[in-house]
Short mmCIF file of C-alpha atoms and ligand atoms in Angstrom, two decimals:
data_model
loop_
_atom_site.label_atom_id
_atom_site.label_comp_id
_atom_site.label_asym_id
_atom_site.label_seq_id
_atom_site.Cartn_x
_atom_site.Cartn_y
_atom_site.Cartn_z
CA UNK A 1 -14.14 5.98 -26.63
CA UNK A 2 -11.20 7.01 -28.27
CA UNK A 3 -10.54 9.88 -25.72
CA UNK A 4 -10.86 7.31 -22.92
CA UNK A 5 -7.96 4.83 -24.60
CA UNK A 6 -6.04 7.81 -24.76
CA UNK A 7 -6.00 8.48 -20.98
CA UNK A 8 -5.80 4.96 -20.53
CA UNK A 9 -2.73 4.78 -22.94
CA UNK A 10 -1.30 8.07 -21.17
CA UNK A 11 -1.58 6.19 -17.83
CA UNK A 12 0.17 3.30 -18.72
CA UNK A 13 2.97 4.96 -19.64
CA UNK A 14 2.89 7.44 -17.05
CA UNK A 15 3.08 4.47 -14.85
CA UNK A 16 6.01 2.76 -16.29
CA UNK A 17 7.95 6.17 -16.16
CA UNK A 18 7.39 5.62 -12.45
CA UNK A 19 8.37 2.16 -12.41
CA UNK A 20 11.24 2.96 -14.67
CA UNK A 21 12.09 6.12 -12.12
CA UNK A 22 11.66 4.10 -8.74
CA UNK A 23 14.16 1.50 -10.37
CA UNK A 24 16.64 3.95 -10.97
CA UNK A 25 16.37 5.70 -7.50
CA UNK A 26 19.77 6.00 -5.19
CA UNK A 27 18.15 8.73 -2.60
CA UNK A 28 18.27 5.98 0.43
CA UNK A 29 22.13 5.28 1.08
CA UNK A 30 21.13 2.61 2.86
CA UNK A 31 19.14 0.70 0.13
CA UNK A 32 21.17 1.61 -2.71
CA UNK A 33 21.90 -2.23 -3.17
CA UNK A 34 18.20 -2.92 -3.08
CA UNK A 35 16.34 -2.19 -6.08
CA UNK A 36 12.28 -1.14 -5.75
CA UNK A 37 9.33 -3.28 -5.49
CA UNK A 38 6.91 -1.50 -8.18
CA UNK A 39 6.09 -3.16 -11.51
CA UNK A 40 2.71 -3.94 -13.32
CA UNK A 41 3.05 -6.97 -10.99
CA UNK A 42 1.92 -4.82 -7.95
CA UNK A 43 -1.25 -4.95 -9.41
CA UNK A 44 -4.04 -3.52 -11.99
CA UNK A 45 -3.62 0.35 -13.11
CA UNK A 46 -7.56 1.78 -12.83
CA UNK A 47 -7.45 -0.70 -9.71
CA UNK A 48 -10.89 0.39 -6.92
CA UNK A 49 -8.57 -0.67 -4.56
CA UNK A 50 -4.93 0.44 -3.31
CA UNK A 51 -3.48 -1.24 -0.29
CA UNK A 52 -0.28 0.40 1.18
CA UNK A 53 2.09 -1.09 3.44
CA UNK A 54 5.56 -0.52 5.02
CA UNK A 55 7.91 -1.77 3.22
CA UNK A 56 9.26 -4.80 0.84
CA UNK A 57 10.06 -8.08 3.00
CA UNK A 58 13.54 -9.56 2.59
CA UNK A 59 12.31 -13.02 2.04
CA UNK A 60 9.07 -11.59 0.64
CA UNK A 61 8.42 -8.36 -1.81
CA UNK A 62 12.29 -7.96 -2.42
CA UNK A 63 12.83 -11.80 -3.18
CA UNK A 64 9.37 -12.09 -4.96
CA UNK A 65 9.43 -9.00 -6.79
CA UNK A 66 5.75 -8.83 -5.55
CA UNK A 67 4.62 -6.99 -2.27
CA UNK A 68 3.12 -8.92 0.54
CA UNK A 69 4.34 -12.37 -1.16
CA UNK A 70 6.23 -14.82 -0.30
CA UNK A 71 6.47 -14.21 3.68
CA UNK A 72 4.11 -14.69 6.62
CA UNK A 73 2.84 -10.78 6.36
CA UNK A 74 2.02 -11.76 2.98
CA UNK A 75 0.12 -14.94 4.04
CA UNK A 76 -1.70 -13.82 6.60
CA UNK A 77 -2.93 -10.55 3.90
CA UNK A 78 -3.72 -12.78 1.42
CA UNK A 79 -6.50 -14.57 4.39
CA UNK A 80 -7.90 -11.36 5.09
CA UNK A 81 -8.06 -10.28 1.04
CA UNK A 82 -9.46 -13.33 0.71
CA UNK A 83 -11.95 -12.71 3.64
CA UNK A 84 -13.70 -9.99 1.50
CA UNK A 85 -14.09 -11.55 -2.13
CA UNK A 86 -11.30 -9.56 -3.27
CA UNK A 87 -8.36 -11.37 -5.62
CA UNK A 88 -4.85 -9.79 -5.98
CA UNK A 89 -5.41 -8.81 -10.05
CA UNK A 90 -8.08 -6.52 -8.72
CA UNK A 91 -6.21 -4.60 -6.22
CA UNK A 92 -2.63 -2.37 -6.39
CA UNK A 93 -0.56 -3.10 -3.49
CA UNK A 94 2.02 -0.89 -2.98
CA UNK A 95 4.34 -0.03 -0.33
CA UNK A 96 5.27 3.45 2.12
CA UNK A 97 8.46 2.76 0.87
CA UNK A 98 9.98 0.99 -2.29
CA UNK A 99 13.00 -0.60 -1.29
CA UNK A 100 13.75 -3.57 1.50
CA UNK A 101 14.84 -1.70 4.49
CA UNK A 102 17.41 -4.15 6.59
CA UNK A 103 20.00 -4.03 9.27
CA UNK A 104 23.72 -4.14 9.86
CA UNK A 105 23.29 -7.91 9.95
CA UNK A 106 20.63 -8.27 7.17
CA UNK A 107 17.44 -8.40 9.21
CA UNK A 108 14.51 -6.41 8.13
CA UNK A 109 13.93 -3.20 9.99
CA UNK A 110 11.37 -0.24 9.94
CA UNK A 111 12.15 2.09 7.21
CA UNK A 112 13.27 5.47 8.87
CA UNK A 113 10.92 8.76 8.40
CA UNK A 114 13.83 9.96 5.94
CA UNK A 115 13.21 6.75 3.42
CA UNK A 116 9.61 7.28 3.81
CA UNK A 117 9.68 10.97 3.07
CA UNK A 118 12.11 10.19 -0.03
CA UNK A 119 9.44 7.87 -1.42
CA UNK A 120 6.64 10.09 -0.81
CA UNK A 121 6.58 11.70 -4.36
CA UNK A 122 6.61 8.10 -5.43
CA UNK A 123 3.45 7.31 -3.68
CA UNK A 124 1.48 10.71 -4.00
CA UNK A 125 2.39 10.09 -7.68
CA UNK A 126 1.02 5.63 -7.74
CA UNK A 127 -1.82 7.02 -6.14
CA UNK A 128 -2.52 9.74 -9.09
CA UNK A 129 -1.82 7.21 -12.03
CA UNK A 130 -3.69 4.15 -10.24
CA UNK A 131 -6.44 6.29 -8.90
CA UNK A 132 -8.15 3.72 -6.76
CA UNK A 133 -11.54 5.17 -5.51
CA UNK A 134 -10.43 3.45 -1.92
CA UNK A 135 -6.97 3.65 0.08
CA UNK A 136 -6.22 1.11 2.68
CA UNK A 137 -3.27 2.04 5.11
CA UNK A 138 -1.86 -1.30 6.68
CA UNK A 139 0.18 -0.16 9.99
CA UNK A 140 0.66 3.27 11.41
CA UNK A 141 4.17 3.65 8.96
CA UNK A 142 1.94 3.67 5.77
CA UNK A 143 -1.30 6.18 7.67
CA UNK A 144 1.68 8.23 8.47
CA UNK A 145 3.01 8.30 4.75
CA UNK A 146 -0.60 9.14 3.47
CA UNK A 147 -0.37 12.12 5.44
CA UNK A 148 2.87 13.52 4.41
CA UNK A 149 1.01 13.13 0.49
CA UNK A 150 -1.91 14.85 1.89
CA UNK A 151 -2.91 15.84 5.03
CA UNK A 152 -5.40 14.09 7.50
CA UNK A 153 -5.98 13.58 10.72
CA UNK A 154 -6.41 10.06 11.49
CA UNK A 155 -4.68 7.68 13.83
CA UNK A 156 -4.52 3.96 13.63
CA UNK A 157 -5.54 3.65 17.46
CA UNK A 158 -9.07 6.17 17.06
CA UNK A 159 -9.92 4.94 13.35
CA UNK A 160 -9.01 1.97 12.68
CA UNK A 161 -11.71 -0.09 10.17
CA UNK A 162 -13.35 3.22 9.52
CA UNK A 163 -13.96 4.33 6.10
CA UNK A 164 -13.04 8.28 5.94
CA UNK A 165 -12.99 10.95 3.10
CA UNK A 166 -9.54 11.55 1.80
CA UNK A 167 -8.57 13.74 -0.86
CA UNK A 168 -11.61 12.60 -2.94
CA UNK A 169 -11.06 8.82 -2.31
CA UNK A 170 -12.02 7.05 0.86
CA UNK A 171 -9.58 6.01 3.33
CA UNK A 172 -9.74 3.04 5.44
CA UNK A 173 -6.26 2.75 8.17
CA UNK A 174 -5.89 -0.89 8.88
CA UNK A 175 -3.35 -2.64 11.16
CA UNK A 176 -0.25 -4.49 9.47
CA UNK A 177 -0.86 -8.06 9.07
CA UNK A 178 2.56 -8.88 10.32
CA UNK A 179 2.52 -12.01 12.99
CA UNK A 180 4.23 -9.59 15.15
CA UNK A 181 1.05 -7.52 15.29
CA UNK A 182 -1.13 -10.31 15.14
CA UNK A 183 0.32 -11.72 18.20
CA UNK A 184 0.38 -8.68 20.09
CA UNK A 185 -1.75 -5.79 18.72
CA UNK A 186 -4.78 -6.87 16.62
CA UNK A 187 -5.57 -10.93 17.04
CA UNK A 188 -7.35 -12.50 13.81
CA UNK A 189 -11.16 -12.02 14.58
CA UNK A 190 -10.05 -8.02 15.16
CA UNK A 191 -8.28 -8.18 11.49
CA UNK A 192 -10.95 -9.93 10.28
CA UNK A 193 -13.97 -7.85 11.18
CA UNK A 194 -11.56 -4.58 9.98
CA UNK A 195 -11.44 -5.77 6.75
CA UNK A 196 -15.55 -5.90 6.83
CA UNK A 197 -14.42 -1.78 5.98
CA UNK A 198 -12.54 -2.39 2.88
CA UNK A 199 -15.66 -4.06 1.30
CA UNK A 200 -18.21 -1.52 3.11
CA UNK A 201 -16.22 1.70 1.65
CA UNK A 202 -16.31 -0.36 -2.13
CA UNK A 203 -19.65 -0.40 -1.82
CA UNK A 204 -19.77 3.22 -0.86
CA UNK A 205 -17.32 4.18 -4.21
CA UNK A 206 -19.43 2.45 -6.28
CA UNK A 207 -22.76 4.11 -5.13
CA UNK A 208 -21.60 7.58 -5.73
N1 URA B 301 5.71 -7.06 2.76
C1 URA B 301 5.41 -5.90 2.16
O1 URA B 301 5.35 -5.81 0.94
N2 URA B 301 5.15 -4.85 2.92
C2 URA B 301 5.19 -4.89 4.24
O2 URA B 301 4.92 -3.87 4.86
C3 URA B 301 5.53 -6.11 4.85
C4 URA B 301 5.76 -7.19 4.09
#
């Protein structure tokens, strides 16, 4: 017992030296006037669950302080979360990279494989502290940024709502629930029916 609060005490402050690190982080020139999206309010340390996405929102994760908030993506992920039983104190949501990635004039854009790559140690180390027994990938950005951490083969397009092994965990690549992707590349019922996965590879964690 006391052994256990000790690696849960060691965790907890092994995530707010990440917090503290990711806060302090000028590696993106581009986002040095942006400050990143990770806090204890991205969700429970010891969480089953670890959803990554992109990246922080302008008028959602970077204004809210709280990823997938505060915007349509986040409304539309809070439906399918929902969908499954699942409440946002039992998940970590996290994103492929930290910081609000915008344009010349201020609209959001893609982060570019360089900001991804200098957030990877970031994520290969939220994954280590949180150590969720299932990863969910939400858009082909954040399957993509899983690899870099650790190798694996999977593409949004052939595996999509499958649950696959994954350095020990189980992996599950989902489509972004942006309403640009629900309009053109995976329509509600799709989304819906993917996030049948999420629950299926719980179940799966929690029978081994
Ligand atoms: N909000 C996030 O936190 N991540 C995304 O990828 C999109 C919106």
């Amino acid at each position: 017992m006391a052994e256990r609060r000790e690696s849960l005490g060691s965790k907890q402050e092994q995530f707010e030296a990440l917090v503290a690190e990711a806060a302090a982080c000028r590696r993106c020139e581009a986002m040095c006037g942006r400050s990143a999206v990770l806090s204890e309010r991205n969700g429970r340390a010891g969480a089953r669950v670890m959803f990554v996405g992109e990246a922080p929102g302008r008028q959602g994760g970077d204004r809210t302080r709280v990823p997938f908030s505060g915007d349509q993506s986040g409304r539309n992920f809070a439906r399918y979360l929902a969908s499954v039983g699942l409440a946002r104190e039992e998940v970590f949501i996290t994103n492929s990279a930290l910081c609000n990635p915008r344009t010349g004039t201020g609209a959001n854009r893609r982060p570019t494989r360089l900001e991804v790559s200098n957030c990877s140690d970031f994520l290969r180390r939220q994954v280590e502290v949180i150590d969720p027994r299932v990863v969910v990938t939400l858009g082909a950005v954040a399957l993509e940024a899983l690899r870099a951490v650790e190798y694996h083969p999977f593409t949004l397009k052939e595996n999509v709502g499958q649950v696959q092994p994954w350095r020990g965990r189980l992996l599950v690549p989902l489509y972004h629930p942006s309403p640009q992707v629900l309009a053109s590349h995976r329509r509600e019922a799709a989304q819906l029916e993917d996030y049948q996965s999420v629950a299926r590879a719980l179940r799966l964690a929690a029978a081994k």
